[in-house]
Amino acid sequence: MLYSQYRWNTPHINLEAAAVLSQALSVSPLVGRLLVSRGVHNEQEAERFLHPDMNQMHDPYLLLGMREAIPRIKLALEREEHILIYGDYDADGVSSTSLMIHLMRHLGASYDIYIPHRSNEGYGLHNHALDWAHQQGVTLIITVDTGISAVEQIAYASTLGIEVIVTDHHEPPEILPEAYALINPKLPDCPYPFKGLAGAGVALKVAQALIGEVPGEWMEIAAIGTVADLMPLEGENRVIVSYGIESMRGSKLPGVSALLEISGVDQTQVTSVNIAFAMAPRINASGRLDHAGRAVSLLTTESLDEAHTLAGQLDLLNRERQQVVEGILQEATMQLELKIESRSGSVPDVIVLAGEGWNVGVVGIVASKLLERYYRPTLILGIDPESGVCKGSARSIEGLDIYEALTANKQYMDHYGGHPAAAGMTLHRDQLQQLETGLNEYAATVLTEADFIPQRLADDECRISDVPIKVIQEIDRLQPFGMSNPSPRFVFRKVTVKETRTMGRDKRHLKLVLEQEGQQLETVAFGKGALAEFLTPGSVIDVMGELSINEWNGMRKPQLMLQDIHVPGAQVFDMRGHADPLHAMKHFLSALDVHLRYKAGSIGAIVRKETNVSEGNSLYEPCLWVYDRKVGLFPCNAAAQQYGQEEVRTLFVFDTPETPEQLDAMLALFSGAENIILLHGSGNRLDRLQMPSRELFKRIYMLVFKWKAEPVVEQEMIPVLSRQCGCSPRMITMMLDVFEELSFITREDGMITVADNPPKRDLTSARHYQALEHMAETEQVMLDASTPQLTQWMISRMKGVS
């Protein structure tokens, strides 16, 4: 059995409402169910969902603070005041700043921009930046995607004679800054009907309040910020992103076209997925490794040549960012493994890791990767070795609001802010331990064991026959996909693997052809190439993934982008004859890491006394068991004695059982094993048994009968008989056992005496004959059978002894 990496949850759907909707819209029942699961319950709601329209946008003056802010901005324009746009360095901050630059240009304003350097300055407003603004003659600051927590800084700006309008979307703190105006849909008293705007979305509302209808290019920029900042793609955001993408497909912004080109995206087919995974990482790379101003220049330039130059620079920065992330990830993983080891193998409820020299611009990505692997709220911080200041990012799981967790431990930090799922913080290294302890104590009061099992929502369970190309085209009508409207995931159960192969230069990717009721579905899984050797043709599996249409050489086929896999029932993995069985065991455990659900005592190994597997493996020491002729199997290391056989779920067989009784004892003892991995070799062929037959026994008896005149030394007889009949000495010895049981011969003091008139007995009635037959069959199957034959034989034996 291979467990799925995630718990697959499918929503309860009102099938009656889905059927009515399907009929009313003339779409497939599957799409009707998808709409209902997304909160669309009638034809009117479906029209709004499927056809986002500018009429669905809300009046910007419903935002608290807008009626104070707009007159002040207009007054600044009339007085020709110098305005400062103060932004943030992530993709939303870049988009918000860029949108406001386009607005300032449109208004003919005198303006400057300021975005703090992520590593050197950190998030938010800074007094030294306000001093610089004062020197530049700034009298009005408009913040975008930041400022809602800047109580002290905005108070300081007031002493300089600078008024501040805050536009932000982050969670407001208990104490708000005394700014000229605060515009944030999440403010407690704000009546704005939609709370999910990104920073760029709030900036867009300011633009709408000032000039009314905005150019399509500005919607493009707002769409980038909305998607990149993982805002819910529902309500007003759905309109912003839909219009933004439509404009982007024929964009007049040189920076957008150049960025799509360098990312390898067909501009005419751009989607929200392309924004999230192609555009956003490159924009973010600017603020992570350099300065976000480079990305702002890209989104605001009017020169195509400059756009191509800047896009190329961002692409190089993104490649560098990937390398930096990998380096930090390796160091952080080693640090965490040591921490887990010191905790007797348990992972902390909240992971807190920090390192000197870790680039604070990428620690959030590292946190996301560790969360994906360990499924724990994770904080990764970079430490300045000179000052001891730590700056970091947090990513959290569904069960823990990380902003609330940080708020409960705010005494340990100089600054923090964020959302329920992600946050940033600054503190001194002396406070790290207290913060880690405090967060884990808080998590212990909030999280349960169930919260630590990752789950992934699947929209529906269906069959391959349910998803022809026509239905997949209908599903595409639900775009744009993103937060709160994810690309639909489907579960297909009991599909048969017809073909398996790897793809890519390093064979990192997996391609399967699945079949069900005569219908086939091609499946691609990026980064899962290691599974190829464990998913043999004929395997019956369950899969979850997203559907798309694969176009190649004029052919169009349905395709599943596989995200998770589950193999139900016990499995036998044939890895016989591996040159290095211990290495093979470690490879198995590493390749199938997330699909085995390790826990202490869950890995077992069976060996003969002379086989050495004492190295164990890097995660858990295997429970080691040894064959014994008298007791069958007995535990021979501390892990086996501590945990016993009941906990073993993955069993490695390094050596074949010596008897059928040992095989049955093994299967009975480890009846809870879900995976049996056979690592034994082919054995010594000179010592092999062969299936007994009357003809063979008759031939051997005729040779033995020649010695009837006098007793013969058994050890002299055996090699002679072996040479004459081509049987192994071991086979000859066991056949002599049969002759002895039937009174054809007698043994005494190493001598064999042949009976003159042996009784007539049926060979097959002899207990030793039956044992030889069973042993020969066991040996033949264990050593020589094909993988399908061996698998079927083993599983049938497992059922027989369970």
mmCIF file with all atom_site columns, C-alpha atoms in Angstrom, residues 246-370:
data_model
loop_
_atom_site.group_PDB
_atom_site.id
_atom_site.type_symbol
_atom_site.label_atom_id
_atom_site.label_alt_id
_atom_site.label_comp_id
_atom_site.label_asym_id
_atom_site.label_entity_id
_atom_site.label_seq_id
_atom_site.pdbx_PDB_ins_code
_atom_site.Cartn_x
_atom_site.Cartn_y
_atom_site.Cartn_z
_atom_site.occupancy
_atom_site.B_iso_or_equiv
_atom_site.pdbx_formal_charge
_atom_site.auth_seq_id
_atom_site.auth_comp_id
_atom_site.auth_asym_id
_atom_site.auth_atom_id
_atom_site.pdbx_PDB_model_num
ATOM 1   C CA . GLU A 1 246 ? -8.031 39.759 -21.140 1.00 0.00 ? 246 GLU A CA 1
ATOM 2   C CA . SER A 1 247 ? -6.081 43.013 -21.494 1.00 0.00 ? 247 SER A CA 1
ATOM 3   C CA . MET A 1 248 ? -2.785 41.180 -20.946 1.00 0.00 ? 248 MET A CA 1
ATOM 4   C CA . ARG A 1 249 ? -3.382 38.943 -23.970 1.00 0.00 ? 249 ARG A CA 1
ATOM 5   C CA . GLY A 1 250 ? -2.936 42.016 -26.140 1.00 0.00 ? 250 GLY A CA 1
ATOM 6   C CA . SER A 1 251 ? -1.031 44.148 -23.652 1.00 0.00 ? 251 SER A CA 1
ATOM 7   C CA . LYS A 1 252 ? 0.244  47.608 -24.530 1.00 0.00 ? 252 LYS A CA 1
ATOM 8   C CA . LEU A 1 253 ? 2.640  47.487 -21.581 1.00 0.00 ? 253 LEU A CA 1
ATOM 9   C CA . PRO A 1 254 ? 6.128  46.618 -22.878 1.00 0.00 ? 254 PRO A CA 1
ATOM 10  C CA . GLY A 1 255 ? 7.097  45.208 -19.502 1.00 0.00 ? 255 GLY A CA 1
ATOM 11  C CA . VAL A 1 256 ? 4.234  42.718 -19.400 1.00 0.00 ? 256 VAL A CA 1
ATOM 12  C CA . SER A 1 257 ? 4.931  41.491 -22.950 1.00 0.00 ? 257 SER A CA 1
ATOM 13  C CA . ALA A 1 258 ? 8.654  41.135 -22.267 1.00 0.00 ? 258 ALA A CA 1
ATOM 14  C CA . LEU A 1 259 ? 8.074  39.319 -18.992 1.00 0.00 ? 259 LEU A CA 1
ATOM 15  C CA . LEU A 1 260 ? 5.708  36.832 -20.605 1.00 0.00 ? 260 LEU A CA 1
ATOM 16  C CA . GLU A 1 261 ? 8.144  36.255 -23.449 1.00 0.00 ? 261 GLU A CA 1
ATOM 17  C CA . ILE A 1 262 ? 11.150 35.597 -21.182 1.00 0.00 ? 262 ILE A CA 1
ATOM 18  C CA . SER A 1 263 ? 8.946  33.238 -19.138 1.00 0.00 ? 263 SER A CA 1
ATOM 19  C CA . GLY A 1 264 ? 8.059  31.201 -22.201 1.00 0.00 ? 264 GLY A CA 1
ATOM 20  C CA . VAL A 1 265 ? 4.361  32.017 -21.991 1.00 0.00 ? 265 VAL A CA 1
ATOM 21  C CA . ASP A 1 266 ? 2.217  32.436 -25.100 1.00 0.00 ? 266 ASP A CA 1
ATOM 22  C CA . GLN A 1 267 ? 0.850  35.928 -24.494 1.00 0.00 ? 267 GLN A CA 1
ATOM 23  C CA . THR A 1 268 ? -2.353 35.224 -26.391 1.00 0.00 ? 268 THR A CA 1
ATOM 24  C CA . GLN A 1 269 ? -3.103 32.286 -24.079 1.00 0.00 ? 269 GLN A CA 1
ATOM 25  C CA . VAL A 1 270 ? -1.995 33.757 -20.727 1.00 0.00 ? 270 VAL A CA 1
ATOM 26  C CA . THR A 1 271 ? -3.890 32.599 -17.625 1.00 0.00 ? 271 THR A CA 1
ATOM 27  C CA . SER A 1 272 ? -3.855 33.279 -13.906 1.00 0.00 ? 272 SER A CA 1
ATOM 28  C CA . VAL A 1 273 ? -1.671 30.171 -13.540 1.00 0.00 ? 273 VAL A CA 1
ATOM 29  C CA . ASN A 1 274 ? 0.959  31.837 -15.734 1.00 0.00 ? 274 ASN A CA 1
ATOM 30  C CA . ILE A 1 275 ? 0.825  34.936 -13.549 1.00 0.00 ? 275 ILE A CA 1
ATOM 31  C CA . ALA A 1 276 ? 1.302  32.845 -10.407 1.00 0.00 ? 276 ALA A CA 1
ATOM 32  C CA . PHE A 1 277 ? 4.079  30.555 -11.607 1.00 0.00 ? 277 PHE A CA 1
ATOM 33  C CA . ALA A 1 278 ? 5.864  32.491 -14.338 1.00 0.00 ? 278 ALA A CA 1
ATOM 34  C CA . MET A 1 279 ? 5.457  36.226 -13.802 1.00 0.00 ? 279 MET A CA 1
ATOM 35  C CA . ALA A 1 280 ? 5.212  36.530 -10.007 1.00 0.00 ? 280 ALA A CA 1
ATOM 36  C CA . PRO A 1 281 ? 8.412  34.591 -9.169  1.00 0.00 ? 281 PRO A CA 1
ATOM 37  C CA . ARG A 1 282 ? 10.459 36.796 -11.491 1.00 0.00 ? 282 ARG A CA 1
ATOM 38  C CA . ILE A 1 283 ? 8.955  39.991 -10.100 1.00 0.00 ? 283 ILE A CA 1
ATOM 39  C CA . ASN A 1 284 ? 9.552  38.746 -6.566  1.00 0.00 ? 284 ASN A CA 1
ATOM 40  C CA . ALA A 1 285 ? 13.148 37.810 -7.416  1.00 0.00 ? 285 ALA A CA 1
ATOM 41  C CA . SER A 1 286 ? 13.912 41.502 -7.858  1.00 0.00 ? 286 SER A CA 1
ATOM 42  C CA . GLY A 1 287 ? 12.988 42.339 -4.285  1.00 0.00 ? 287 GLY A CA 1
ATOM 43  C CA . ARG A 1 288 ? 14.469 39.152 -2.862  1.00 0.00 ? 288 ARG A CA 1
ATOM 44  C CA . LEU A 1 289 ? 17.989 39.362 -4.282  1.00 0.00 ? 289 LEU A CA 1
ATOM 45  C CA . ASP A 1 290 ? 18.341 42.938 -5.514  1.00 0.00 ? 290 ASP A CA 1
ATOM 46  C CA . HIS A 1 291 ? 15.930 45.840 -5.183  1.00 0.00 ? 291 HIS A CA 1
ATOM 47  C CA . ALA A 1 292 ? 12.272 45.831 -6.128  1.00 0.00 ? 292 ALA A CA 1
ATOM 48  C CA . GLY A 1 293 ? 12.777 49.056 -8.047  1.00 0.00 ? 293 GLY A CA 1
ATOM 49  C CA . ARG A 1 294 ? 14.014 47.012 -11.004 1.00 0.00 ? 294 ARG A CA 1
ATOM 50  C CA . ALA A 1 295 ? 10.645 45.229 -11.237 1.00 0.00 ? 295 ALA A CA 1
ATOM 51  C CA . VAL A 1 296 ? 8.775  48.524 -10.852 1.00 0.00 ? 296 VAL A CA 1
ATOM 52  C CA . SER A 1 297 ? 10.818 49.927 -13.740 1.00 0.00 ? 297 SER A CA 1
ATOM 53  C CA . LEU A 1 298 ? 9.803  46.925 -15.844 1.00 0.00 ? 298 LEU A CA 1
ATOM 54  C CA . LEU A 1 299 ? 6.078  47.431 -15.217 1.00 0.00 ? 299 LEU A CA 1
ATOM 55  C CA . THR A 1 300 ? 6.240  51.171 -15.842 1.00 0.00 ? 300 THR A CA 1
ATOM 56  C CA . THR A 1 301 ? 8.696  51.523 -18.737 1.00 0.00 ? 301 THR A CA 1
ATOM 57  C CA . GLU A 1 302 ? 7.435  52.740 -22.074 1.00 0.00 ? 302 GLU A CA 1
ATOM 58  C CA . SER A 1 303 ? 10.461 51.379 -23.965 1.00 0.00 ? 303 SER A CA 1
ATOM 59  C CA . LEU A 1 304 ? 10.301 47.856 -25.390 1.00 0.00 ? 304 LEU A CA 1
ATOM 60  C CA . ASP A 1 305 ? 14.100 47.612 -25.516 1.00 0.00 ? 305 ASP A CA 1
ATOM 61  C CA . GLU A 1 306 ? 14.395 48.586 -21.861 1.00 0.00 ? 306 GLU A CA 1
ATOM 62  C CA . ALA A 1 307 ? 11.614 46.133 -21.041 1.00 0.00 ? 307 ALA A CA 1
ATOM 63  C CA . HIS A 1 308 ? 13.482 43.239 -22.664 1.00 0.00 ? 308 HIS A CA 1
ATOM 64  C CA . THR A 1 309 ? 16.668 44.195 -20.824 1.00 0.00 ? 309 THR A CA 1
ATOM 65  C CA . LEU A 1 310 ? 14.887 44.383 -17.469 1.00 0.00 ? 310 LEU A CA 1
ATOM 66  C CA . ALA A 1 311 ? 12.937 41.163 -18.067 1.00 0.00 ? 311 ALA A CA 1
ATOM 67  C CA . GLY A 1 312 ? 16.189 39.367 -18.834 1.00 0.00 ? 312 GLY A CA 1
ATOM 68  C CA . GLN A 1 313 ? 17.704 40.680 -15.614 1.00 0.00 ? 313 GLN A CA 1
ATOM 69  C CA . LEU A 1 314 ? 14.727 39.492 -13.589 1.00 0.00 ? 314 LEU A CA 1
ATOM 70  C CA . ASP A 1 315 ? 14.941 36.071 -15.211 1.00 0.00 ? 315 ASP A CA 1
ATOM 71  C CA . LEU A 1 316 ? 18.618 35.780 -14.226 1.00 0.00 ? 316 LEU A CA 1
ATOM 72  C CA . LEU A 1 317 ? 17.796 36.916 -10.701 1.00 0.00 ? 317 LEU A CA 1
ATOM 73  C CA . ASN A 1 318 ? 15.101 34.272 -10.508 1.00 0.00 ? 318 ASN A CA 1
ATOM 74  C CA . ARG A 1 319 ? 17.566 31.564 -11.530 1.00 0.00 ? 319 ARG A CA 1
ATOM 75  C CA . GLU A 1 320 ? 19.977 32.813 -8.890  1.00 0.00 ? 320 GLU A CA 1
ATOM 76  C CA . ARG A 1 321 ? 17.133 32.861 -6.380  1.00 0.00 ? 321 ARG A CA 1
ATOM 77  C CA . GLN A 1 322 ? 16.435 29.191 -7.065  1.00 0.00 ? 322 GLN A CA 1
ATOM 78  C CA . GLN A 1 323 ? 20.057 28.298 -6.312  1.00 0.00 ? 323 GLN A CA 1
ATOM 79  C CA . VAL A 1 324 ? 20.079 30.358 -3.117  1.00 0.00 ? 324 VAL A CA 1
ATOM 80  C CA . VAL A 1 325 ? 16.853 28.722 -1.966  1.00 0.00 ? 325 VAL A CA 1
ATOM 81  C CA . GLU A 1 326 ? 18.269 25.252 -2.554  1.00 0.00 ? 326 GLU A CA 1
ATOM 82  C CA . GLY A 1 327 ? 21.382 26.039 -0.510  1.00 0.00 ? 327 GLY A CA 1
ATOM 83  C CA . ILE A 1 328 ? 19.426 27.411 2.451   1.00 0.00 ? 328 ILE A CA 1
ATOM 84  C CA . LEU A 1 329 ? 16.929 24.566 2.224   1.00 0.00 ? 329 LEU A CA 1
ATOM 85  C CA . GLN A 1 330 ? 19.696 21.996 2.588   1.00 0.00 ? 330 GLN A CA 1
ATOM 86  C CA . GLU A 1 331 ? 21.168 23.770 5.622   1.00 0.00 ? 331 GLU A CA 1
ATOM 87  C CA . ALA A 1 332 ? 17.754 24.246 7.219   1.00 0.00 ? 332 ALA A CA 1
ATOM 88  C CA . THR A 1 333 ? 16.819 20.603 6.649   1.00 0.00 ? 333 THR A CA 1
ATOM 89  C CA . MET A 1 334 ? 20.031 19.400 8.319   1.00 0.00 ? 334 MET A CA 1
ATOM 90  C CA . GLN A 1 335 ? 19.368 21.720 11.254  1.00 0.00 ? 335 GLN A CA 1
ATOM 91  C CA . LEU A 1 336 ? 15.812 20.438 11.563  1.00 0.00 ? 336 LEU A CA 1
ATOM 92  C CA . GLU A 1 337 ? 16.854 16.766 11.378  1.00 0.00 ? 337 GLU A CA 1
ATOM 93  C CA . LEU A 1 338 ? 19.218 17.339 14.306  1.00 0.00 ? 338 LEU A CA 1
ATOM 94  C CA . LYS A 1 339 ? 16.386 18.994 16.208  1.00 0.00 ? 339 LYS A CA 1
ATOM 95  C CA . ILE A 1 340 ? 14.083 16.058 15.454  1.00 0.00 ? 340 ILE A CA 1
ATOM 96  C CA . GLU A 1 341 ? 16.753 13.607 16.585  1.00 0.00 ? 341 GLU A CA 1
ATOM 97  C CA . SER A 1 342 ? 17.158 15.487 19.870  1.00 0.00 ? 342 SER A CA 1
ATOM 98  C CA . ARG A 1 343 ? 13.379 15.169 20.359  1.00 0.00 ? 343 ARG A CA 1
ATOM 99  C CA . SER A 1 344 ? 13.465 11.358 19.948  1.00 0.00 ? 344 SER A CA 1
ATOM 100 C CA . GLY A 1 345 ? 12.188 11.525 16.396  1.00 0.00 ? 345 GLY A CA 1
ATOM 101 C CA . SER A 1 346 ? 9.234  13.902 16.864  1.00 0.00 ? 346 SER A CA 1
ATOM 102 C CA . VAL A 1 347 ? 8.791  17.004 14.731  1.00 0.00 ? 347 VAL A CA 1
ATOM 103 C CA . PRO A 1 348 ? 8.049  20.239 16.652  1.00 0.00 ? 348 PRO A CA 1
ATOM 104 C CA . ASP A 1 349 ? 4.503  21.574 16.399  1.00 0.00 ? 349 ASP A CA 1
ATOM 105 C CA . VAL A 1 350 ? 6.016  24.819 15.066  1.00 0.00 ? 350 VAL A CA 1
ATOM 106 C CA . ILE A 1 351 ? 9.338  24.688 13.220  1.00 0.00 ? 351 ILE A CA 1
ATOM 107 C CA . VAL A 1 352 ? 11.647 27.633 13.938  1.00 0.00 ? 352 VAL A CA 1
ATOM 108 C CA . LEU A 1 353 ? 15.030 27.653 12.170  1.00 0.00 ? 353 LEU A CA 1
ATOM 109 C CA . ALA A 1 354 ? 17.571 30.423 11.788  1.00 0.00 ? 354 ALA A CA 1
ATOM 110 C CA . GLY A 1 355 ? 21.002 30.730 10.203  1.00 0.00 ? 355 GLY A CA 1
ATOM 111 C CA . GLU A 1 356 ? 23.671 33.329 9.745   1.00 0.00 ? 356 GLU A CA 1
ATOM 112 C CA . GLY A 1 357 ? 23.964 34.552 6.201   1.00 0.00 ? 357 GLY A CA 1
ATOM 113 C CA . TRP A 1 358 ? 20.616 33.172 5.082   1.00 0.00 ? 358 TRP A CA 1
ATOM 114 C CA . ASN A 1 359 ? 19.230 35.595 2.529   1.00 0.00 ? 359 ASN A CA 1
ATOM 115 C CA . VAL A 1 360 ? 16.136 37.089 4.119   1.00 0.00 ? 360 VAL A CA 1
ATOM 116 C CA . GLY A 1 361 ? 14.705 37.671 0.679   1.00 0.00 ? 361 GLY A CA 1
ATOM 117 C CA . VAL A 1 362 ? 14.071 33.969 0.112   1.00 0.00 ? 362 VAL A CA 1
ATOM 118 C CA . VAL A 1 363 ? 13.395 32.609 3.594   1.00 0.00 ? 363 VAL A CA 1
ATOM 119 C CA . GLY A 1 364 ? 9.657  32.615 2.912   1.00 0.00 ? 364 GLY A CA 1
ATOM 120 C CA . ILE A 1 365 ? 10.158 30.247 -0.014  1.00 0.00 ? 365 ILE A CA 1
ATOM 121 C CA . VAL A 1 366 ? 12.279 27.962 2.162   1.00 0.00 ? 366 VAL A CA 1
ATOM 122 C CA . ALA A 1 367 ? 9.548  28.029 4.817   1.00 0.00 ? 367 ALA A CA 1
ATOM 123 C CA . SER A 1 368 ? 6.988  26.987 2.206   1.00 0.00 ? 368 SER A CA 1
ATOM 124 C CA . LYS A 1 369 ? 9.131  24.079 1.050   1.00 0.00 ? 369 LYS A CA 1
ATOM 125 C CA . LEU A 1 370 ? 9.696  22.802 4.586   1.00 0.00 ? 370 LEU A CA 1
#
